[in-house]
Amino acid sequence: MIYLKSESEIEKLRAAARLVSQTLAVVAKEIRPGVETGALDRIAEEFIVKNNARPAFKGYGSKQNPFPATLCISVNEEVVHGIPGNRTLNEGDIVSVDCGVEKEGYFGDHAFTFMVGECSDQDKKLLRVTLESLYKGIEKSIHGNKTGDIGHAIQSHCEAEDFGVVRDLVGHGIGKSMHEDPSIPNYGKPGRGERLRSGMTLAIEPMITHGTWKVKTLPDKWTIVTADGSKAAHFEHDVVVREGKAEILSTFDYIAEITKIEITETSYG
Ligand code: MG
Ligand code: MG
């Protein structure tokens, strides 16, 4: 079931997305060698609660194994859903921070992969190409296109650089639930899949690796790692499908401001 949103609903989604953007910036400020991922999580939770919202990832999942934290923090070979804890960040790591909030009944869900100190040129390229692919996908998120157009744009951009495109996890609709229809795979064929219509709101999130597209789940039943141990990058934006040009609800501007690193559609790292 796909829910089209009214402008007043989109306004609420915009507020939720903005809070996630601000939370990621608060976290960005603390990312440095030596910091524990659990400390980053506590800072994010405090900030979200202070802003009258709920950390949407906390408690998500099954009763037997609910996600225990506010952020998913995934370091190097971890692709997504890493559980914050006593892992310490090291110089040269790349770390995906994914955050979800529920504010006034609407969800925001977006992510950024940070460099810890100075990273290798190879890793910088992975980050830049993954970020570029996110915007290539967003460019296709317009009324009348299909989900396969988004996936194809992401896949072809990343595979042209010999990077792996993770298939087991995908983007999704977002609204009054964190995960709504349709699924937005990061691979696909132009003209295939679900038709996009104005008022659909989507979370687009390429997950791209240096090596294979194959992934596995760690015994904690959450953390997804690359099957070959290669590093992975992950960026996510929330967007509204519109005629001609999608509207991006989330922003990396707060991160750029705090880190003093330029982040544009074609430059990062
Ligand atoms: Mg998502
Ligand atoms: Mg996310």
Tab-separated table of C-alpha atoms and ligand atoms in Angstrom:
chain	number	residue	atom	x	y	z
A	1	MET	CA	0.000	0.000	0.000
A	2	ILE	CA	1.495	3.321	-1.092
A	3	TYR	CA	0.365	6.467	0.756
A	4	LEU	CA	0.446	9.783	-1.053
A	5	LYS	CA	1.019	12.697	1.321
A	6	SER	CA	-0.748	16.029	1.520
A	7	GLU	CA	1.319	19.212	1.790
A	8	SER	CA	0.521	19.457	5.497
A	9	GLU	CA	1.801	15.923	6.019
A	10	ILE	CA	4.904	16.755	4.002
A	11	GLU	CA	5.471	19.712	6.316
A	12	LYS	CA	5.577	17.280	9.264
A	13	LEU	CA	7.907	14.950	7.410
A	14	ARG	CA	10.133	17.944	6.651
A	15	ALA	CA	10.315	18.753	10.372
A	16	ALA	CA	11.190	15.155	11.239
A	17	ALA	CA	13.855	14.998	8.514
A	18	ARG	CA	15.329	18.306	9.660
A	19	LEU	CA	15.649	17.027	13.214
A	20	VAL	CA	17.540	13.982	11.935
A	21	SER	CA	19.819	16.282	9.923
A	22	GLN	CA	20.547	18.349	13.019
A	23	THR	CA	21.149	15.213	15.093
A	24	LEU	CA	23.704	13.943	12.583
A	25	ALA	CA	25.515	17.280	12.854
A	26	VAL	CA	25.582	17.089	16.643
A	27	VAL	CA	27.140	13.635	16.270
A	28	ALA	CA	29.536	14.854	13.544
A	29	LYS	CA	31.018	17.327	15.981
A	30	GLU	CA	32.163	14.467	18.229
A	31	ILE	CA	33.541	12.096	15.600
A	32	ARG	CA	37.283	11.735	16.077
A	33	PRO	CA	39.839	8.990	16.740
A	34	GLY	CA	39.389	7.544	20.228
A	35	VAL	CA	35.679	8.201	20.642
A	36	GLU	CA	33.422	5.259	21.543
A	37	THR	CA	30.389	4.710	19.329
A	38	GLY	CA	28.228	4.309	22.443
A	39	ALA	CA	29.100	7.872	23.478
A	40	LEU	CA	27.884	9.173	20.107
A	41	ASP	CA	24.629	7.313	20.604
A	42	ARG	CA	23.972	8.896	23.991
A	43	ILE	CA	24.540	12.383	22.572
A	44	ALA	CA	22.064	11.705	19.748
A	45	GLU	CA	19.379	10.313	22.035
A	46	GLU	CA	19.613	13.265	24.401
A	47	PHE	CA	19.357	15.725	21.500
A	48	ILE	CA	16.321	14.034	19.967
A	49	VAL	CA	14.435	13.814	23.246
A	50	LYS	CA	15.270	17.447	24.040
A	51	ASN	CA	13.645	18.332	20.717
A	52	ASN	CA	10.371	16.649	21.630
A	53	ALA	CA	10.805	13.614	19.431
A	54	ARG	CA	11.400	9.907	19.848
A	55	PRO	CA	14.442	7.934	18.648
A	56	ALA	CA	12.667	5.716	16.132
A	57	PHE	CA	15.269	2.959	15.887
A	58	LYS	CA	15.261	2.221	19.616
A	59	GLY	CA	13.075	-0.813	20.206
A	60	TYR	CA	12.519	-1.351	16.481
A	61	GLY	CA	12.249	-4.942	15.307
A	62	SER	CA	11.002	-8.086	16.967
A	63	LYS	CA	10.173	-8.438	20.654
A	64	GLN	CA	12.913	-11.029	21.006
A	65	ASN	CA	15.610	-8.815	19.488
A	66	PRO	CA	14.653	-5.135	19.435
A	67	PHE	CA	17.293	-2.699	18.185
A	68	PRO	CA	18.868	-1.371	21.392
A	69	ALA	CA	20.068	2.085	20.365
A	70	THR	CA	19.198	5.480	18.876
A	71	LEU	CA	21.732	5.346	16.041
A	72	CYS	CA	22.958	2.660	13.727
A	73	ILE	CA	26.723	3.166	13.676
A	74	SER	CA	28.485	1.023	11.095
A	75	VAL	CA	32.276	1.147	10.890
A	76	ASN	CA	34.336	0.128	7.832
A	77	GLU	CA	33.195	-3.371	6.739
A	78	GLU	CA	29.913	-2.880	8.598
A	79	VAL	CA	27.362	-1.735	6.014
A	80	VAL	CA	24.336	-0.810	8.121
A	81	HIS	CA	22.584	-1.579	11.425
A	82	GLY	CA	25.772	-1.551	13.523
A	83	ILE	CA	24.985	-1.383	17.239
A	84	PRO	CA	26.764	1.424	19.115
A	85	GLY	CA	28.835	0.237	22.053
A	86	ASN	CA	32.431	0.191	23.230
A	87	ARG	CA	34.000	0.081	19.765
A	88	THR	CA	36.457	2.960	19.465
A	89	LEU	CA	36.883	4.900	16.240
A	90	ASN	CA	40.352	4.953	14.715
A	91	GLU	CA	42.098	7.358	12.370
A	92	GLY	CA	41.235	6.373	8.798
A	93	ASP	CA	37.949	4.621	9.615
A	94	ILE	CA	34.824	5.398	7.646
A	95	VAL	CA	31.687	5.351	9.754
A	96	SER	CA	28.069	5.377	8.650
A	97	VAL	CA	25.726	7.040	11.108
A	98	ASP	CA	22.055	6.365	10.421
A	99	CYS	CA	19.371	8.048	12.499
A	100	GLY	CA	15.594	7.814	12.686
A	101	VAL	CA	13.127	9.937	14.614
A	102	GLU	CA	9.389	10.069	15.107
A	103	LYS	CA	8.092	13.600	15.574
A	104	GLU	CA	4.381	14.332	15.830
A	105	GLY	CA	3.589	10.957	14.326
A	106	TYR	CA	5.840	11.312	11.268
A	107	PHE	CA	9.214	9.749	10.611
A	108	GLY	CA	12.590	10.980	9.444
A	109	ASP	CA	15.361	8.538	8.512
A	110	HIS	CA	18.647	9.572	7.024
A	111	ALA	CA	22.324	8.761	7.102
A	112	PHE	CA	25.823	10.009	6.381
A	113	THR	CA	29.191	8.256	6.198
A	114	PHE	CA	31.926	10.202	7.963
A	115	MET	CA	35.696	10.078	7.675
A	116	VAL	CA	37.549	9.677	10.960
A	117	GLY	CA	40.581	11.907	10.649
A	118	GLU	CA	42.418	11.431	7.378
A	119	CYS	CA	41.235	8.587	5.103
A	120	SER	CA	42.841	6.854	2.148
A	121	ASP	CA	42.218	8.215	-1.350
A	122	GLN	CA	40.510	4.926	-2.132
A	123	ASP	CA	38.026	5.385	0.708
A	124	LYS	CA	37.446	9.021	-0.187
A	125	LYS	CA	36.535	7.906	-3.676
A	126	LEU	CA	34.078	5.332	-2.305
A	127	LEU	CA	32.390	8.042	-0.250
A	128	ARG	CA	32.261	10.533	-3.099
A	129	VAL	CA	30.871	8.050	-5.623
A	130	THR	CA	28.268	6.747	-3.162
A	131	LEU	CA	27.135	10.293	-2.374
A	132	GLU	CA	26.984	11.109	-6.085
A	133	SER	CA	24.888	8.005	-6.678
A	134	LEU	CA	22.407	9.135	-4.019
A	135	TYR	CA	21.819	12.353	-5.946
A	136	LYS	CA	21.649	10.473	-9.251
A	137	GLY	CA	18.865	8.398	-7.712
A	138	ILE	CA	17.091	11.481	-6.395
A	139	GLU	CA	17.247	13.041	-9.861
A	140	LYS	CA	15.124	10.138	-11.091
A	141	SER	CA	12.623	10.413	-8.223
A	142	ILE	CA	10.067	12.335	-10.243
A	143	HIS	CA	6.428	11.847	-11.137
A	144	GLY	CA	5.965	9.309	-13.927
A	145	ASN	CA	9.296	7.527	-13.471
A	146	LYS	CA	9.574	4.080	-11.931
A	147	THR	CA	11.515	2.710	-8.982
A	148	GLY	CA	13.775	0.887	-11.452
A	149	ASP	CA	14.891	4.248	-12.848
A	150	ILE	CA	16.201	5.206	-9.414
A	151	GLY	CA	17.920	1.855	-8.877
A	152	HIS	CA	19.464	1.853	-12.314
A	153	ALA	CA	20.885	5.360	-11.864
A	154	ILE	CA	22.532	4.358	-8.575
A	155	GLN	CA	23.769	0.982	-9.773
A	156	SER	CA	25.231	2.137	-13.073
A	157	HIS	CA	27.070	5.031	-11.449
A	158	CYS	CA	28.699	2.854	-8.780
A	159	GLU	CA	29.408	-0.196	-10.908
A	160	ALA	CA	31.153	2.016	-13.480
A	161	GLU	CA	33.751	2.556	-10.727
A	162	ASP	CA	33.853	-1.183	-9.938
A	163	PHE	CA	32.140	-0.761	-6.602
A	164	GLY	CA	29.663	-3.336	-5.265
A	165	VAL	CA	25.988	-2.417	-4.902
A	166	VAL	CA	24.355	-4.099	-1.900
A	167	ARG	CA	21.091	-5.789	-2.866
A	168	ASP	CA	19.791	-7.367	0.313
A	169	LEU	CA	18.866	-3.994	1.807
A	170	VAL	CA	16.918	-1.299	0.022
A	171	GLY	CA	15.404	2.168	0.335
A	172	HIS	CA	11.729	2.575	1.147
A	173	GLY	CA	8.700	4.774	1.429
A	174	ILE	CA	8.479	6.832	4.614
A	175	GLY	CA	5.631	8.607	6.372
A	176	LYS	CA	3.567	7.670	9.412
A	177	SER	CA	5.682	4.517	9.449
A	178	MET	CA	9.438	4.421	9.113
A	179	HIS	CA	9.224	1.788	6.388
A	180	GLU	CA	6.405	2.043	3.873
A	181	ASP	CA	5.917	0.794	0.350
A	182	PRO	CA	7.396	0.922	-2.178
A	183	SER	CA	10.830	-0.662	-1.810
A	184	ILE	CA	13.551	1.300	-3.564
A	185	PRO	CA	16.325	-1.122	-4.572
A	186	ASN	CA	19.686	0.420	-5.418
A	187	TYR	CA	19.794	-1.661	-8.579
A	188	GLY	CA	17.342	-2.201	-11.381
A	189	LYS	CA	16.291	-1.618	-14.932
A	190	PRO	CA	14.942	1.644	-16.339
A	191	GLY	CA	11.173	1.614	-16.787
A	192	ARG	CA	10.647	-1.301	-14.390
A	193	GLY	CA	9.111	-1.433	-10.936
A	194	GLU	CA	6.535	0.684	-9.182
A	195	ARG	CA	5.381	3.915	-10.827
A	196	LEU	CA	6.286	7.072	-8.915
A	197	ARG	CA	3.614	9.678	-8.269
A	198	SER	CA	3.686	13.210	-6.872
A	199	GLY	CA	3.247	13.135	-3.115
A	200	MET	CA	5.097	9.879	-2.556
A	201	THR	CA	7.789	10.258	0.090
A	202	LEU	CA	10.850	8.053	-0.146
A	203	ALA	CA	14.023	7.271	1.761
A	204	ILE	CA	16.723	6.639	-0.823
A	205	GLU	CA	19.839	4.976	0.558
A	206	PRO	CA	22.622	3.512	-1.567
A	207	MET	CA	24.865	1.035	0.286
A	208	ILE	CA	28.057	0.636	-1.718
A	209	THR	CA	31.213	-1.440	-1.136
A	210	HIS	CA	34.793	-1.639	-2.367
A	211	GLY	CA	34.211	-5.268	-3.269
A	212	THR	CA	31.292	-7.646	-3.394
A	213	TRP	CA	27.599	-6.752	-3.193
A	214	LYS	CA	27.117	-9.741	-0.902
A	215	VAL	CA	26.560	-9.198	2.795
A	216	LYS	CA	26.092	-11.252	5.941
A	217	THR	CA	24.561	-10.676	9.356
A	218	LEU	CA	26.665	-10.884	12.526
A	219	PRO	CA	25.571	-13.080	15.481
A	220	ASP	CA	24.030	-9.996	17.164
A	221	LYS	CA	21.348	-10.460	14.451
A	222	TRP	CA	21.552	-6.775	13.467
A	223	THR	CA	24.940	-5.753	12.147
A	224	ILE	CA	25.240	-6.229	8.397
A	225	VAL	CA	28.817	-6.621	7.135
A	226	THR	CA	30.269	-7.124	3.671
A	227	ALA	CA	30.849	-10.811	2.899
A	228	ASP	CA	34.427	-10.087	1.777
A	229	GLY	CA	35.338	-7.692	4.607
A	230	SER	CA	35.702	-4.734	2.260
A	231	LYS	CA	34.638	-1.308	3.490
A	232	ALA	CA	31.198	0.087	2.719
A	233	ALA	CA	29.580	3.520	2.488
A	234	HIS	CA	25.960	4.530	3.034
A	235	PHE	CA	24.142	7.817	2.500
A	236	GLU	CA	20.410	8.386	2.864
A	237	HIS	CA	18.030	11.258	2.126
A	238	ASP	CA	14.264	11.615	2.524
A	239	VAL	CA	12.631	13.021	-0.607
A	240	VAL	CA	9.229	13.969	-1.976
A	241	VAL	CA	8.379	12.850	-5.499
A	242	ARG	CA	7.203	15.840	-7.506
A	243	GLU	CA	6.706	16.822	-11.150
A	244	GLY	CA	10.029	17.568	-12.821
A	245	LYS	CA	12.226	17.685	-9.722
A	246	ALA	CA	12.166	15.865	-6.406
A	247	GLU	CA	12.266	17.827	-3.179
A	248	ILE	CA	14.869	16.736	-0.640
A	249	LEU	CA	13.525	16.968	2.916
A	250	SER	CA	16.745	16.149	4.755
A	251	THR	CA	19.986	18.099	4.407
A	252	PHE	CA	23.717	17.628	4.938
A	253	ASP	CA	24.186	21.393	5.355
A	254	TYR	CA	24.329	21.197	9.161
A	255	ILE	CA	27.079	18.570	8.924
A	256	ALA	CA	29.032	20.698	6.437
A	257	GLU	CA	28.715	23.694	8.711
A	258	ILE	CA	30.023	21.872	11.769
A	259	THR	CA	32.778	19.843	10.105
A	260	LYS	CA	33.852	22.672	7.755
A	261	ILE	CA	33.974	20.058	5.029
A	262	GLU	CA	32.414	20.911	1.711
A	263	ILE	CA	29.579	18.536	0.873
A	264	THR	CA	27.895	18.953	-2.494
A	265	GLU	CA	26.271	16.572	-4.932
A	266	THR	CA	29.657	15.873	-6.500
A	267	SER	CA	32.209	16.661	-3.852
A	268	TYR	CA	33.019	15.102	-0.512
A	269	GLY	CA	36.116	13.450	0.816
B	1	MG	MG	16.051	3.923	5.680
B	2	MG	MG	18.263	4.980	7.708
